[in-house]
């Protein structure tokens, strides 16, 4: 993903979540997560917080409207966690109506150096 395409606000949120952390090798599945630990950065990037590690996911295709605040990302696990290629749907937070979808990409773990 081209960072220049992010808004200043989205870029600041990304830097806040990854500050002091180093990117590791990408993994294809996130074994477990809680929905309240998912932070949309922009329509194409989601961060999953898991303890002191954060996992950055660059979605395959953009989930339009995800960052608007009116929508939420709905995922369905295949049993082995959330994995690359799983379909994520964008739903209206009040009505539950599906307004778009995209696919989950690889997860890049960011951990504290040292």
PDB file of N, CA and C in Angstrom:
ATOM      1  N   UNK A   1       0.855  -1.178   0.000  1.00  0.00           N
ATOM      2  CA  UNK A   1       0.000   0.000   0.000  1.00  0.00           C
ATOM      3  C   UNK A   1       0.895   1.233   0.000  1.00  0.00           C
ATOM      4  N   UNK A   2       0.531   2.225  -0.769  1.00  0.00           N
ATOM      5  CA  UNK A   2       1.284   3.464  -0.854  1.00  0.00           C
ATOM      6  C   UNK A   2       0.863   4.367   0.305  1.00  0.00           C
ATOM      7  N   UNK A   3       1.812   4.647   1.204  1.00  0.00           N
ATOM      8  CA  UNK A   3       1.495   5.430   2.389  1.00  0.00           C
ATOM      9  C   UNK A   3       1.067   6.854   2.058  1.00  0.00           C
ATOM     10  N   UNK A   4       1.547   7.371   0.929  1.00  0.00           N
ATOM     11  CA  UNK A   4       1.205   8.742   0.553  1.00  0.00           C
ATOM     12  C   UNK A   4      -0.293   8.912   0.299  1.00  0.00           C
ATOM     13  N   UNK A   5      -1.000   7.813   0.032  1.00  0.00           N
ATOM     14  CA  UNK A   5      -2.420   7.919  -0.257  1.00  0.00           C
ATOM     15  C   UNK A   5      -3.261   8.032   1.019  1.00  0.00           C
ATOM     16  N   UNK A   6      -2.652   7.832   2.174  1.00  0.00           N
ATOM     17  CA  UNK A   6      -3.376   7.948   3.437  1.00  0.00           C
ATOM     18  C   UNK A   6      -3.544   9.404   3.823  1.00  0.00           C
ATOM     19  N   UNK A   7      -4.642   9.674   4.510  1.00  0.00           N
ATOM     20  CA  UNK A   7      -4.825  11.011   5.057  1.00  0.00           C
ATOM     21  C   UNK A   7      -3.822  11.211   6.194  1.00  0.00           C
ATOM     22  N   UNK A   8      -3.569  12.449   6.546  1.00  0.00           N
ATOM     23  CA  UNK A   8      -2.653  12.747   7.647  1.00  0.00           C
ATOM     24  C   UNK A   8      -3.154  12.113   8.945  1.00  0.00           C
ATOM     25  N   UNK A   9      -4.456  12.127   9.148  1.00  0.00           N
ATOM     26  CA  UNK A   9      -5.050  11.533  10.355  1.00  0.00           C
ATOM     27  C   UNK A   9      -4.814  10.016  10.385  1.00  0.00           C
ATOM     28  N   UNK A  10      -5.025   9.355   9.260  1.00  0.00           N
ATOM     29  CA  UNK A  10      -4.816   7.909   9.179  1.00  0.00           C
ATOM     30  C   UNK A  10      -3.347   7.568   9.378  1.00  0.00           C
ATOM     31  N   UNK A  11      -2.470   8.354   8.783  1.00  0.00           N
ATOM     32  CA  UNK A  11      -1.036   8.119   8.923  1.00  0.00           C
ATOM     33  C   UNK A  11      -0.609   8.300  10.383  1.00  0.00           C
ATOM     34  N   UNK A  12      -1.147   9.302  11.062  1.00  0.00           N
ATOM     35  CA  UNK A  12      -0.825   9.536  12.473  1.00  0.00           C
ATOM     36  C   UNK A  12      -1.301   8.360  13.334  1.00  0.00           C
ATOM     37  N   UNK A  13      -2.487   7.831  13.057  1.00  0.00           N
ATOM     38  CA  UNK A  13      -3.005   6.681  13.798  1.00  0.00           C
ATOM     39  C   UNK A  13      -2.131   5.451  13.570  1.00  0.00           C
ATOM     40  N   UNK A  14      -1.704   5.231  12.328  1.00  0.00           N
ATOM     41  CA  UNK A  14      -0.823   4.108  12.011  1.00  0.00           C
ATOM     42  C   UNK A  14       0.483   4.233  12.788  1.00  0.00           C
ATOM     43  N   UNK A  15       1.069   5.432  12.784  1.00  0.00           N
ATOM     44  CA  UNK A  15       2.337   5.643  13.495  1.00  0.00           C
ATOM     45  C   UNK A  15       2.156   5.493  15.005  1.00  0.00           C
ATOM     46  N   UNK A  16       1.016   5.921  15.532  1.00  0.00           N
ATOM     47  CA  UNK A  16       0.760   5.792  16.971  1.00  0.00           C
ATOM     48  C   UNK A  16       0.718   4.306  17.368  1.00  0.00           C
ATOM     49  N   UNK A  17       0.070   3.486  16.550  1.00  0.00           N
ATOM     50  CA  UNK A  17      -0.067   2.064  16.860  1.00  0.00           C
ATOM     51  C   UNK A  17       1.221   1.268  16.663  1.00  0.00           C
ATOM     52  N   UNK A  18       2.105   1.730  15.773  1.00  0.00           N
ATOM     53  CA  UNK A  18       3.332   0.984  15.484  1.00  0.00           C
ATOM     54  C   UNK A  18       4.590   1.645  16.067  1.00  0.00           C
ATOM     55  N   UNK A  19       4.432   2.740  16.804  1.00  0.00           N
ATOM     56  CA  UNK A  19       5.577   3.457  17.364  1.00  0.00           C
ATOM     57  C   UNK A  19       6.414   2.549  18.259  1.00  0.00           C
ATOM     58  N   UNK A  20       7.724   2.567  18.047  1.00  0.00           N
ATOM     59  CA  UNK A  20       8.633   1.772  18.860  1.00  0.00           C
ATOM     60  C   UNK A  20       8.613   0.292  18.528  1.00  0.00           C
ATOM     61  N   UNK A  21       7.934  -0.071  17.464  1.00  0.00           N
ATOM     62  CA  UNK A  21       7.827  -1.475  17.079  1.00  0.00           C
ATOM     63  C   UNK A  21       8.517  -1.708  15.740  1.00  0.00           C
ATOM     64  N   UNK A  22       8.912  -2.952  15.514  1.00  0.00           N
ATOM     65  CA  UNK A  22       9.613  -3.334  14.299  1.00  0.00           C
ATOM     66  C   UNK A  22       8.776  -4.367  13.558  1.00  0.00           C
ATOM     67  N   UNK A  23       8.659  -4.201  12.238  1.00  0.00           N
ATOM     68  CA  UNK A  23       7.895  -5.150  11.421  1.00  0.00           C
ATOM     69  C   UNK A  23       8.643  -6.463  11.298  1.00  0.00           C
ATOM     70  N   UNK A  24       7.886  -7.556  11.410  1.00  0.00           N
ATOM     71  CA  UNK A  24       8.453  -8.890  11.243  1.00  0.00           C
ATOM     72  C   UNK A  24       7.993  -9.493   9.928  1.00  0.00           C
ATOM     73  N   UNK A  25       8.302 -10.762   9.750  1.00  0.00           N
ATOM     74  CA  UNK A  25       7.889 -11.480   8.544  1.00  0.00           C
ATOM     75  C   UNK A  25       6.375 -11.675   8.563  1.00  0.00           C
ATOM     76  N   UNK A  26       5.748 -11.511   7.414  1.00  0.00           N
ATOM     77  CA  UNK A  26       4.292 -11.620   7.349  1.00  0.00           C
ATOM     78  C   UNK A  26       3.846 -13.058   7.591  1.00  0.00           C
ATOM     79  N   UNK A  27       2.633 -13.178   8.126  1.00  0.00           N
ATOM     80  CA  UNK A  27       2.014 -14.483   8.342  1.00  0.00           C
ATOM     81  C   UNK A  27       0.666 -14.488   7.618  1.00  0.00           C
ATOM     82  N   UNK A  28       0.159 -15.661   7.278  1.00  0.00           N
ATOM     83  CA  UNK A  28      -1.076 -15.721   6.498  1.00  0.00           C
ATOM     84  C   UNK A  28      -2.329 -15.778   7.349  1.00  0.00           C
ATOM     85  N   UNK A  29      -2.217 -16.187   8.623  1.00  0.00           N
ATOM     86  CA  UNK A  29      -3.403 -16.294   9.481  1.00  0.00           C
ATOM     87  C   UNK A  29      -3.157 -15.655  10.840  1.00  0.00           C
ATOM     88  N   UNK A  30      -4.188 -15.058  11.369  1.00  0.00           N
ATOM     89  CA  UNK A  30      -4.189 -14.527  12.728  1.00  0.00           C
ATOM     90  C   UNK A  30      -5.064 -15.493  13.529  1.00  0.00           C
ATOM     91  N   UNK A  31      -4.451 -16.312  14.406  1.00  0.00           N
ATOM     92  CA  UNK A  31      -5.192 -17.382  15.067  1.00  0.00           C
ATOM     93  C   UNK A  31      -6.402 -16.898  15.874  1.00  0.00           C
ATOM     94  N   UNK A  32      -6.261 -15.794  16.563  1.00  0.00           N
ATOM     95  CA  UNK A  32      -7.400 -15.305  17.345  1.00  0.00           C
ATOM     96  C   UNK A  32      -7.311 -13.793  17.493  1.00  0.00           C
ATOM     97  N   UNK A  33      -8.457 -13.182  17.634  1.00  0.00           N
ATOM     98  CA  UNK A  33      -8.533 -11.743  17.871  1.00  0.00           C
ATOM     99  C   UNK A  33      -9.924 -11.445  18.393  1.00  0.00           C
ATOM    100  N   UNK A  34     -10.044 -10.304  19.037  1.00  0.00           N
ATOM    101  CA  UNK A  34     -11.358  -9.837  19.478  1.00  0.00           C
ATOM    102  C   UNK A  34     -11.718  -8.644  18.607  1.00  0.00           C
ATOM    103  N   UNK A  35     -12.991  -8.546  18.240  1.00  0.00           N
ATOM    104  CA  UNK A  35     -13.410  -7.490  17.317  1.00  0.00           C
ATOM    105  C   UNK A  35     -13.100  -6.099  17.860  1.00  0.00           C
ATOM    106  N   UNK A  36     -13.104  -5.923  19.198  1.00  0.00           N
ATOM    107  CA  UNK A  36     -12.802  -4.598  19.735  1.00  0.00           C
ATOM    108  C   UNK A  36     -11.303  -4.298  19.695  1.00  0.00           C
ATOM    109  N   UNK A  37     -10.481  -5.270  19.282  1.00  0.00           N
ATOM    110  CA  UNK A  37      -9.047  -5.039  19.114  1.00  0.00           C
ATOM    111  C   UNK A  37      -8.691  -4.701  17.677  1.00  0.00           C
ATOM    112  N   UNK A  38      -9.703  -4.534  16.830  1.00  0.00           N
ATOM    113  CA  UNK A  38      -9.507  -4.231  15.413  1.00  0.00           C
ATOM    114  C   UNK A  38      -9.657  -2.722  15.221  1.00  0.00           C
ATOM    115  N   UNK A  39      -8.629  -2.085  14.636  1.00  0.00           N
ATOM    116  CA  UNK A  39      -8.632  -0.638  14.433  1.00  0.00           C
ATOM    117  C   UNK A  39      -8.491  -0.338  12.939  1.00  0.00           C
ATOM    118  N   UNK A  40      -9.557   0.173  12.284  1.00  0.00           N
ATOM    119  CA  UNK A  40      -9.411   0.556  10.881  1.00  0.00           C
ATOM    120  C   UNK A  40      -8.547   1.811  10.768  1.00  0.00           C
ATOM    121  N   UNK A  41      -7.545   1.758   9.896  1.00  0.00           N
ATOM    122  CA  UNK A  41      -6.669   2.913   9.666  1.00  0.00           C
ATOM    123  C   UNK A  41      -7.221   3.733   8.506  1.00  0.00           C
ATOM    124  N   UNK A  42      -7.573   3.049   7.440  1.00  0.00           N
ATOM    125  CA  UNK A  42      -8.201   3.652   6.269  1.00  0.00           C
ATOM    126  C   UNK A  42      -9.001   2.548   5.598  1.00  0.00           C
ATOM    127  N   UNK A  43      -9.528   2.784   4.425  1.00  0.00           N
ATOM    128  CA  UNK A  43     -10.370   1.785   3.768  1.00  0.00           C
ATOM    129  C   UNK A  43      -9.597   0.557   3.297  1.00  0.00           C
ATOM    130  N   UNK A  44      -8.275   0.601   3.357  1.00  0.00           N
ATOM    131  CA  UNK A  44      -7.475  -0.523   2.882  1.00  0.00           C
ATOM    132  C   UNK A  44      -6.538  -1.125   3.912  1.00  0.00           C
ATOM    133  N   UNK A  45      -6.545  -0.596   5.146  1.00  0.00           N
ATOM    134  CA  UNK A  45      -5.622  -1.072   6.176  1.00  0.00           C
ATOM    135  C   UNK A  45      -6.337  -1.202   7.510  1.00  0.00           C
ATOM    136  N   UNK A  46      -6.131  -2.344   8.159  1.00  0.00           N
ATOM    137  CA  UNK A  46      -6.697  -2.592   9.481  1.00  0.00           C
ATOM    138  C   UNK A  46      -5.569  -3.079  10.379  1.00  0.00           C
ATOM    139  N   UNK A  47      -5.565  -2.614  11.634  1.00  0.00           N
ATOM    140  CA  UNK A  47      -4.590  -3.075  12.621  1.00  0.00           C
ATOM    141  C   UNK A  47      -5.331  -3.883  13.678  1.00  0.00           C
ATOM    142  N   UNK A  48      -4.759  -5.044  14.008  1.00  0.00           N
ATOM    143  CA  UNK A  48      -5.298  -5.893  15.064  1.00  0.00           C
ATOM    144  C   UNK A  48      -4.334  -5.834  16.243  1.00  0.00           C
ATOM    145  N   UNK A  49      -4.818  -5.418  17.407  1.00  0.00           N
ATOM    146  CA  UNK A  49      -3.986  -5.343  18.605  1.00  0.00           C
ATOM    147  C   UNK A  49      -4.088  -6.674  19.342  1.00  0.00           C
ATOM    148  N   UNK A  50      -2.938  -7.213  19.728  1.00  0.00           N
ATOM    149  CA  UNK A  50      -2.899  -8.469  20.464  1.00  0.00           C
ATOM    150  C   UNK A  50      -1.773  -8.384  21.483  1.00  0.00           C
ATOM    151  N   UNK A  51      -2.097  -7.905  22.678  1.00  0.00           N
ATOM    152  CA  UNK A  51      -1.064  -7.695  23.684  1.00  0.00           C
ATOM    153  C   UNK A  51      -0.113  -6.604  23.240  1.00  0.00           C
ATOM    154  N   UNK A  52       1.189  -6.911  23.291  1.00  0.00           N
ATOM    155  CA  UNK A  52       2.191  -5.919  22.898  1.00  0.00           C
ATOM    156  C   UNK A  52       2.509  -5.957  21.414  1.00  0.00           C
ATOM    157  N   UNK A  53       1.913  -6.900  20.707  1.00  0.00           N
ATOM    158  CA  UNK A  53       2.111  -7.017  19.258  1.00  0.00           C
ATOM    159  C   UNK A  53       0.897  -6.448  18.540  1.00  0.00           C
ATOM    160  N   UNK A  54       1.141  -5.749  17.459  1.00  0.00           N
ATOM    161  CA  UNK A  54       0.050  -5.329  16.587  1.00  0.00           C
ATOM    162  C   UNK A  54       0.288  -5.978  15.226  1.00  0.00           C
ATOM    163  N   UNK A  55      -0.805  -6.373  14.579  1.00  0.00           N
ATOM    164  CA  UNK A  55      -0.740  -7.004  13.270  1.00  0.00           C
ATOM    165  C   UNK A  55      -1.388  -6.073  12.269  1.00  0.00           C
ATOM    166  N   UNK A  56      -0.619  -5.661  11.261  1.00  0.00           N
ATOM    167  CA  UNK A  56      -1.124  -4.771  10.220  1.00  0.00           C
ATOM    168  C   UNK A  56      -1.583  -5.632   9.048  1.00  0.00           C
ATOM    169  N   UNK A  57      -2.800  -5.378   8.588  1.00  0.00           N
ATOM    170  CA  UNK A  57      -3.332  -6.103   7.442  1.00  0.00           C
ATOM    171  C   UNK A  57      -3.691  -5.114   6.346  1.00  0.00           C
ATOM    172  N   UNK A  58      -3.040  -5.279   5.200  1.00  0.00           N
ATOM    173  CA  UNK A  58      -3.373  -4.479   4.026  1.00  0.00           C
ATOM    174  C   UNK A  58      -4.393  -5.302   3.242  1.00  0.00           C
ATOM    175  N   UNK A  59      -5.635  -4.870   3.286  1.00  0.00           N
ATOM    176  CA  UNK A  59      -6.725  -5.602   2.654  1.00  0.00           C
ATOM    177  C   UNK A  59      -6.502  -5.720   1.151  1.00  0.00           C
ATOM    178  N   UNK A  60      -7.046  -6.777   0.570  1.00  0.00           N
ATOM    179  CA  UNK A  60      -6.953  -6.989  -0.875  1.00  0.00           C
ATOM    180  C   UNK A  60      -8.197  -6.339  -1.477  1.00  0.00           C
ATOM    181  N   UNK A  61      -7.997  -5.215  -2.115  1.00  0.00           N
ATOM    182  CA  UNK A  61      -9.127  -4.396  -2.545  1.00  0.00           C
ATOM    183  C   UNK A  61      -9.537  -3.548  -1.344  1.00  0.00           C
ATOM    184  N   UNK A  62     -10.082  -2.409  -1.565  1.00  0.00           N
ATOM    185  CA  UNK A  62     -10.477  -1.559  -0.445  1.00  0.00           C
ATOM    186  C   UNK A  62     -11.882  -1.881   0.017  1.00  0.00           C
ATOM    187  N   UNK A  63     -12.080  -1.792   1.315  1.00  0.00           N
ATOM    188  CA  UNK A  63     -13.414  -1.911   1.904  1.00  0.00           C
ATOM    189  C   UNK A  63     -13.947  -0.486   2.026  1.00  0.00           C
ATOM    190  N   UNK A  64     -14.558   0.012   0.956  1.00  0.00           N
ATOM    191  CA  UNK A  64     -15.011   1.397   0.907  1.00  0.00           C
ATOM    192  C   UNK A  64     -15.915   1.749   2.082  1.00  0.00           C
ATOM    193  N   UNK A  65     -15.615   2.876   2.707  1.00  0.00           N
ATOM    194  CA  UNK A  65     -16.421   3.381   3.808  1.00  0.00           C
ATOM    195  C   UNK A  65     -16.025   2.855   5.169  1.00  0.00           C
ATOM    196  N   UNK A  66     -15.063   1.936   5.218  1.00  0.00           N
ATOM    197  CA  UNK A  66     -14.689   1.312   6.483  1.00  0.00           C
ATOM    198  C   UNK A  66     -14.302   2.329   7.543  1.00  0.00           C
ATOM    199  N   UNK A  67     -13.581   3.342   7.164  1.00  0.00           N
ATOM    200  CA  UNK A  67     -13.070   4.312   8.135  1.00  0.00           C
ATOM    201  C   UNK A  67     -14.086   5.417   8.438  1.00  0.00           C
ATOM    202  N   UNK A  68     -15.250   5.384   7.818  1.00  0.00           N
ATOM    203  CA  UNK A  68     -16.219   6.475   7.975  1.00  0.00           C
ATOM    204  C   UNK A  68     -16.789   6.608   9.382  1.00  0.00           C
ATOM    205  N   UNK A  69     -16.772   5.521  10.158  1.00  0.00           N
ATOM    206  CA  UNK A  69     -17.375   5.563  11.475  1.00  0.00           C
ATOM    207  C   UNK A  69     -18.811   5.069  11.476  1.00  0.00           C
ATOM    208  N   UNK A  70     -19.417   4.995  10.304  1.00  0.00           N
ATOM    209  CA  UNK A  70     -20.793   4.513  10.182  1.00  0.00           C
ATOM    210  C   UNK A  70     -20.833   3.013   9.897  1.00  0.00           C
ATOM    211  N   UNK A  71     -19.694   2.461   9.486  1.00  0.00           N
ATOM    212  CA  UNK A  71     -19.642   1.069   9.076  1.00  0.00           C
ATOM    213  C   UNK A  71     -18.685   0.276   9.954  1.00  0.00           C
ATOM    214  N   UNK A  72     -18.857  -1.031   9.941  1.00  0.00           N
ATOM    215  CA  UNK A  72     -17.986  -1.926  10.683  1.00  0.00           C
ATOM    216  C   UNK A  72     -17.558  -3.067   9.773  1.00  0.00           C
ATOM    217  N   UNK A  73     -16.438  -3.687  10.087  1.00  0.00           N
ATOM    218  CA  UNK A  73     -15.932  -4.804   9.300  1.00  0.00           C
ATOM    219  C   UNK A  73     -16.423  -6.101   9.927  1.00  0.00           C
ATOM    220  N   UNK A  74     -17.071  -6.932   9.116  1.00  0.00           N
ATOM    221  CA  UNK A  74     -17.603  -8.205   9.586  1.00  0.00           C
ATOM    222  C   UNK A  74     -16.814  -9.313   8.906  1.00  0.00           C
ATOM    223  N   UNK A  75     -16.187 -10.165   9.715  1.00  0.00           N
ATOM    224  CA  UNK A  75     -15.402 -11.263   9.160  1.00  0.00           C
ATOM    225  C   UNK A  75     -15.977 -12.583   9.627  1.00  0.00           C
ATOM    226  N   UNK A  76     -15.722 -13.609   8.869  1.00  0.00           N
ATOM    227  CA  UNK A  76     -16.163 -14.945   9.232  1.00  0.00           C
ATOM    228  C   UNK A  76     -14.952 -15.861   9.147  1.00  0.00           C
ATOM    229  N   UNK A  77     -14.613 -16.493  10.242  1.00  0.00           N
ATOM    230  CA  UNK A  77     -13.446 -17.357  10.315  1.00  0.00           C
ATOM    231  C   UNK A  77     -13.735 -18.715   9.706  1.00  0.00           C
ATOM    232  N   UNK A  78     -12.707 -19.303   9.115  1.00  0.00           N
ATOM    233  CA  UNK A  78     -12.856 -20.643   8.537  1.00  0.00           C
ATOM    234  C   UNK A  78     -12.460 -21.724   9.537  1.00  0.00           C
ATOM    235  N   UNK A  79     -12.260 -21.365  10.788  1.00  0.00           N
ATOM    236  CA  UNK A  79     -11.897 -22.336  11.812  1.00  0.00           C
ATOM    237  C   UNK A  79     -10.450 -22.246  12.249  1.00  0.00           C
ATOM    238  N   UNK A  80      -9.564 -21.741  11.390  1.00  0.00           N
ATOM    239  CA  UNK A  80      -8.154 -21.630  11.769  1.00  0.00           C
ATOM    240  C   UNK A  80      -7.774 -20.176  12.012  1.00  0.00           C
ATOM    241  N   UNK A  81      -8.746 -19.365  12.330  1.00  0.00           N
ATOM    242  CA  UNK A  81      -8.486 -17.949  12.552  1.00  0.00           C
ATOM    243  C   UNK A  81      -8.851 -17.147  11.313  1.00  0.00           C
ATOM    244  N   UNK A  82      -8.448 -15.911  11.311  1.00  0.00           N
ATOM    245  CA  UNK A  82      -8.691 -15.027  10.172  1.00  0.00           C
ATOM    246  C   UNK A  82      -7.487 -15.153   9.246  1.00  0.00           C
ATOM    247  N   UNK A  83      -7.715 -15.512   7.990  1.00  0.00           N
ATOM    248  CA  UNK A  83      -6.609 -15.826   7.083  1.00  0.00           C
ATOM    249  C   UNK A  83      -6.688 -15.047   5.773  1.00  0.00           C
ATOM    250  N   UNK A  84      -5.523 -14.938   5.135  1.00  0.00           N
ATOM    251  CA  UNK A  84      -5.430 -14.306   3.820  1.00  0.00           C
ATOM    252  C   UNK A  84      -6.473 -14.926   2.899  1.00  0.00           C
ATOM    253  N   UNK A  85      -7.206 -14.086   2.188  1.00  0.00           N
ATOM    254  CA  UNK A  85      -8.206 -14.552   1.247  1.00  0.00           C
ATOM    255  C   UNK A  85      -9.604 -14.641   1.836  1.00  0.00           C
ATOM    256  N   UNK A  86      -9.721 -14.630   3.180  1.00  0.00           N
ATOM    257  CA  UNK A  86     -11.054 -14.623   3.783  1.00  0.00           C
ATOM    258  C   UNK A  86     -11.777 -13.353   3.365  1.00  0.00           C
ATOM    259  N   UNK A  87     -13.071 -13.444   3.151  1.00  0.00           N
ATOM    260  CA  UNK A  87     -13.859 -12.286   2.736  1.00  0.00           C
ATOM    261  C   UNK A  87     -14.288 -11.491   3.970  1.00  0.00           C
ATOM    262  N   UNK A  88     -14.062 -10.205   3.913  1.00  0.00           N
ATOM    263  CA  UNK A  88     -14.504  -9.283   4.962  1.00  0.00           C
ATOM    264  C   UNK A  88     -15.598  -8.412   4.364  1.00  0.00           C
ATOM    265  N   UNK A  89     -16.681  -8.278   5.079  1.00  0.00           N
ATOM    266  CA  UNK A  89     -17.801  -7.473   4.592  1.00  0.00           C
ATOM    267  C   UNK A  89     -17.892  -6.187   5.395  1.00  0.00           C
ATOM    268  N   UNK A  90     -18.267  -5.118   4.715  1.00  0.00           N
ATOM    269  CA  UNK A  90     -18.495  -3.841   5.376  1.00  0.00           C
ATOM    270  C   UNK A  90     -19.990  -3.725   5.607  1.00  0.00           C
ATOM    271  N   UNK A  91     -20.369  -3.551   6.880  1.00  0.00           N
ATOM    272  CA  UNK A  91     -21.785  -3.480   7.226  1.00  0.00           C
ATOM    273  C   UNK A  91     -22.097  -2.142   7.877  1.00  0.00           C
ATOM    274  N   UNK A  92     -23.299  -1.635   7.602  1.00  0.00           N
ATOM    275  CA  UNK A  92     -23.805  -0.438   8.271  1.00  0.00           C
ATOM    276  C   UNK A  92     -23.956  -0.793   9.750  1.00  0.00           C
ATOM    277  N   UNK A  93     -23.326  -0.002  10.627  1.00  0.00           N
ATOM    278  CA  UNK A  93     -23.316  -0.315  12.055  1.00  0.00           C
ATOM    279  C   UNK A  93     -24.704  -0.270  12.684  1.00  0.00           C
ATOM    280  N   UNK A  94     -25.606   0.520  12.140  1.00  0.00           N
ATOM    281  CA  UNK A  94     -26.938   0.614  12.754  1.00  0.00           C
ATOM    282  C   UNK A  94     -27.929  -0.383  12.171  1.00  0.00           C
ATOM    283  N   UNK A  95     -27.902  -0.610  10.856  1.00  0.00           N
ATOM    284  CA  UNK A  95     -28.893  -1.497  10.246  1.00  0.00           C
ATOM    285  C   UNK A  95     -28.384  -2.914  10.005  1.00  0.00           C
ATOM    286  N   UNK A  96     -27.059  -3.075   9.951  1.00  0.00           N
ATOM    287  CA  UNK A  96     -26.480  -4.380   9.647  1.00  0.00           C
ATOM    288  C   UNK A  96     -26.425  -4.686   8.163  1.00  0.00           C
ATOM    289  N   UNK A  97     -26.913  -3.770   7.332  1.00  0.00           N
ATOM    290  CA  UNK A  97     -26.926  -3.981   5.888  1.00  0.00           C
ATOM    291  C   UNK A  97     -25.495  -3.998   5.333  1.00  0.00           C
ATOM    292  N   UNK A  98     -25.193  -4.982   4.481  1.00  0.00           N
ATOM    293  CA  UNK A  98     -23.872  -5.094   3.867  1.00  0.00           C
ATOM    294  C   UNK A  98     -23.754  -4.053   2.753  1.00  0.00           C
ATOM    295  N   UNK A  99     -22.677  -3.263   2.800  1.00  0.00           N
ATOM    296  CA  UNK A  99     -22.502  -2.198   1.810  1.00  0.00           C
ATOM    297  C   UNK A  99     -21.259  -2.395   0.944  1.00  0.00           C
ATOM    298  N   UNK A 100     -20.482  -3.424   1.222  1.00  0.00           N
ATOM    299  CA  UNK A 100     -19.289  -3.673   0.426  1.00  0.00           C
ATOM    300  C   UNK A 100     -18.509  -4.848   0.984  1.00  0.00           C
ATOM    301  N   UNK A 101     -17.441  -5.210   0.284  1.00  0.00           N
ATOM    302  CA  UNK A 101     -16.595  -6.296   0.770  1.00  0.00           C
ATOM    303  C   UNK A 101     -15.198  -6.172   0.177  1.00  0.00           C
ATOM    304  N   UNK A 102     -14.290  -6.893   0.788  1.00  0.00           N
ATOM    305  CA  UNK A 102     -12.911  -6.980   0.321  1.00  0.00           C
ATOM    306  C   UNK A 102     -12.366  -8.294   0.859  1.00  0.00           C
ATOM    307  N   UNK A 103     -11.111  -8.585   0.592  1.00  0.00           N
ATOM    308  CA  UNK A 103     -10.492  -9.807   1.103  1.00  0.00           C
ATOM    309  C   UNK A 103      -9.365  -9.444   2.063  1.00  0.00           C
ATOM    310  N   UNK A 104      -9.137 -10.329   3.002  1.00  0.00           N
ATOM    311  CA  UNK A 104      -8.083 -10.153   3.994  1.00  0.00           C
ATOM    312  C   UNK A 104      -6.741 -10.470   3.338  1.00  0.00           C
ATOM    313  N   UNK A 105      -5.736  -9.656   3.628  1.00  0.00           N
ATOM    314  CA  UNK A 105      -4.386  -9.890   3.120  1.00  0.00           C
ATOM    315  C   UNK A 105      -3.522 -10.571   4.169  1.00  0.00           C
ATOM    316  N   UNK A 106      -2.207 -10.571   3.962  1.00  0.00           N
ATOM    317  CA  UNK A 106      -1.283 -11.116   4.950  1.00  0.00           C
ATOM    318  C   UNK A 106      -1.216 -10.196   6.164  1.00  0.00           C
ATOM    319  N   UNK A 107      -0.807 -10.754   7.287  1.00  0.00           N
ATOM    320  CA  UNK A 107      -0.674  -9.997   8.535  1.00  0.00           C
ATOM    321  C   UNK A 107       0.809  -9.733   8.787  1.00  0.00           C
ATOM    322  N   UNK A 108       1.134  -8.474   9.040  1.00  0.00           N
ATOM    323  CA  UNK A 108       2.519  -8.109   9.335  1.00  0.00           C
ATOM    324  C   UNK A 108       2.610  -7.800  10.826  1.00  0.00           C
ATOM    325  N   UNK A 109       3.328  -8.649  11.597  1.00  0.00           N
ATOM    326  CA  UNK A 109       3.433  -8.398  13.029  1.00  0.00           C
ATOM    327  C   UNK A 109       4.439  -7.283  13.312  1.00  0.00           C
ATOM    328  N   UNK A 110       4.056  -6.392  14.194  1.00  0.00           N
ATOM    329  CA  UNK A 110       4.952  -5.338  14.681  1.00  0.00           C
ATOM    330  C   UNK A 110       5.145  -5.590  16.161  1.00  0.00           C
ATOM    331  N   UNK A 111       6.409  -5.819  16.561  1.00  0.00           N
ATOM    332  CA  UNK A 111       6.720  -6.096  17.961  1.00  0.00           C
ATOM    333  C   UNK A 111       7.755  -5.103  18.463  1.00  0.00           C
ATOM    334  N   UNK A 112       7.813  -4.967  19.771  1.00  0.00           N
ATOM    335  CA  UNK A 112       8.780  -4.067  20.384  1.00  0.00           C
ATOM    336  C   UNK A 112      10.181  -4.607  20.132  1.00  0.00           C
ATOM    337  N   UNK A 113      11.065  -3.732  19.671  1.00  0.00           N
ATOM    338  CA  UNK A 113      12.439  -4.130  19.383  1.00  0.00           C
ATOM    339  C   UNK A 113      13.160  -4.512  20.674  1.00  0.00           C
ATOM    340  N   UNK A 114      14.032  -5.500  20.551  1.00  0.00           N
ATOM    341  CA  UNK A 114      14.838  -5.879  21.700  1.00  0.00           C
ATOM    342  C   UNK A 114      14.459  -7.094  22.296  1.00  0.00           C
TER     343      UNK A 114
END
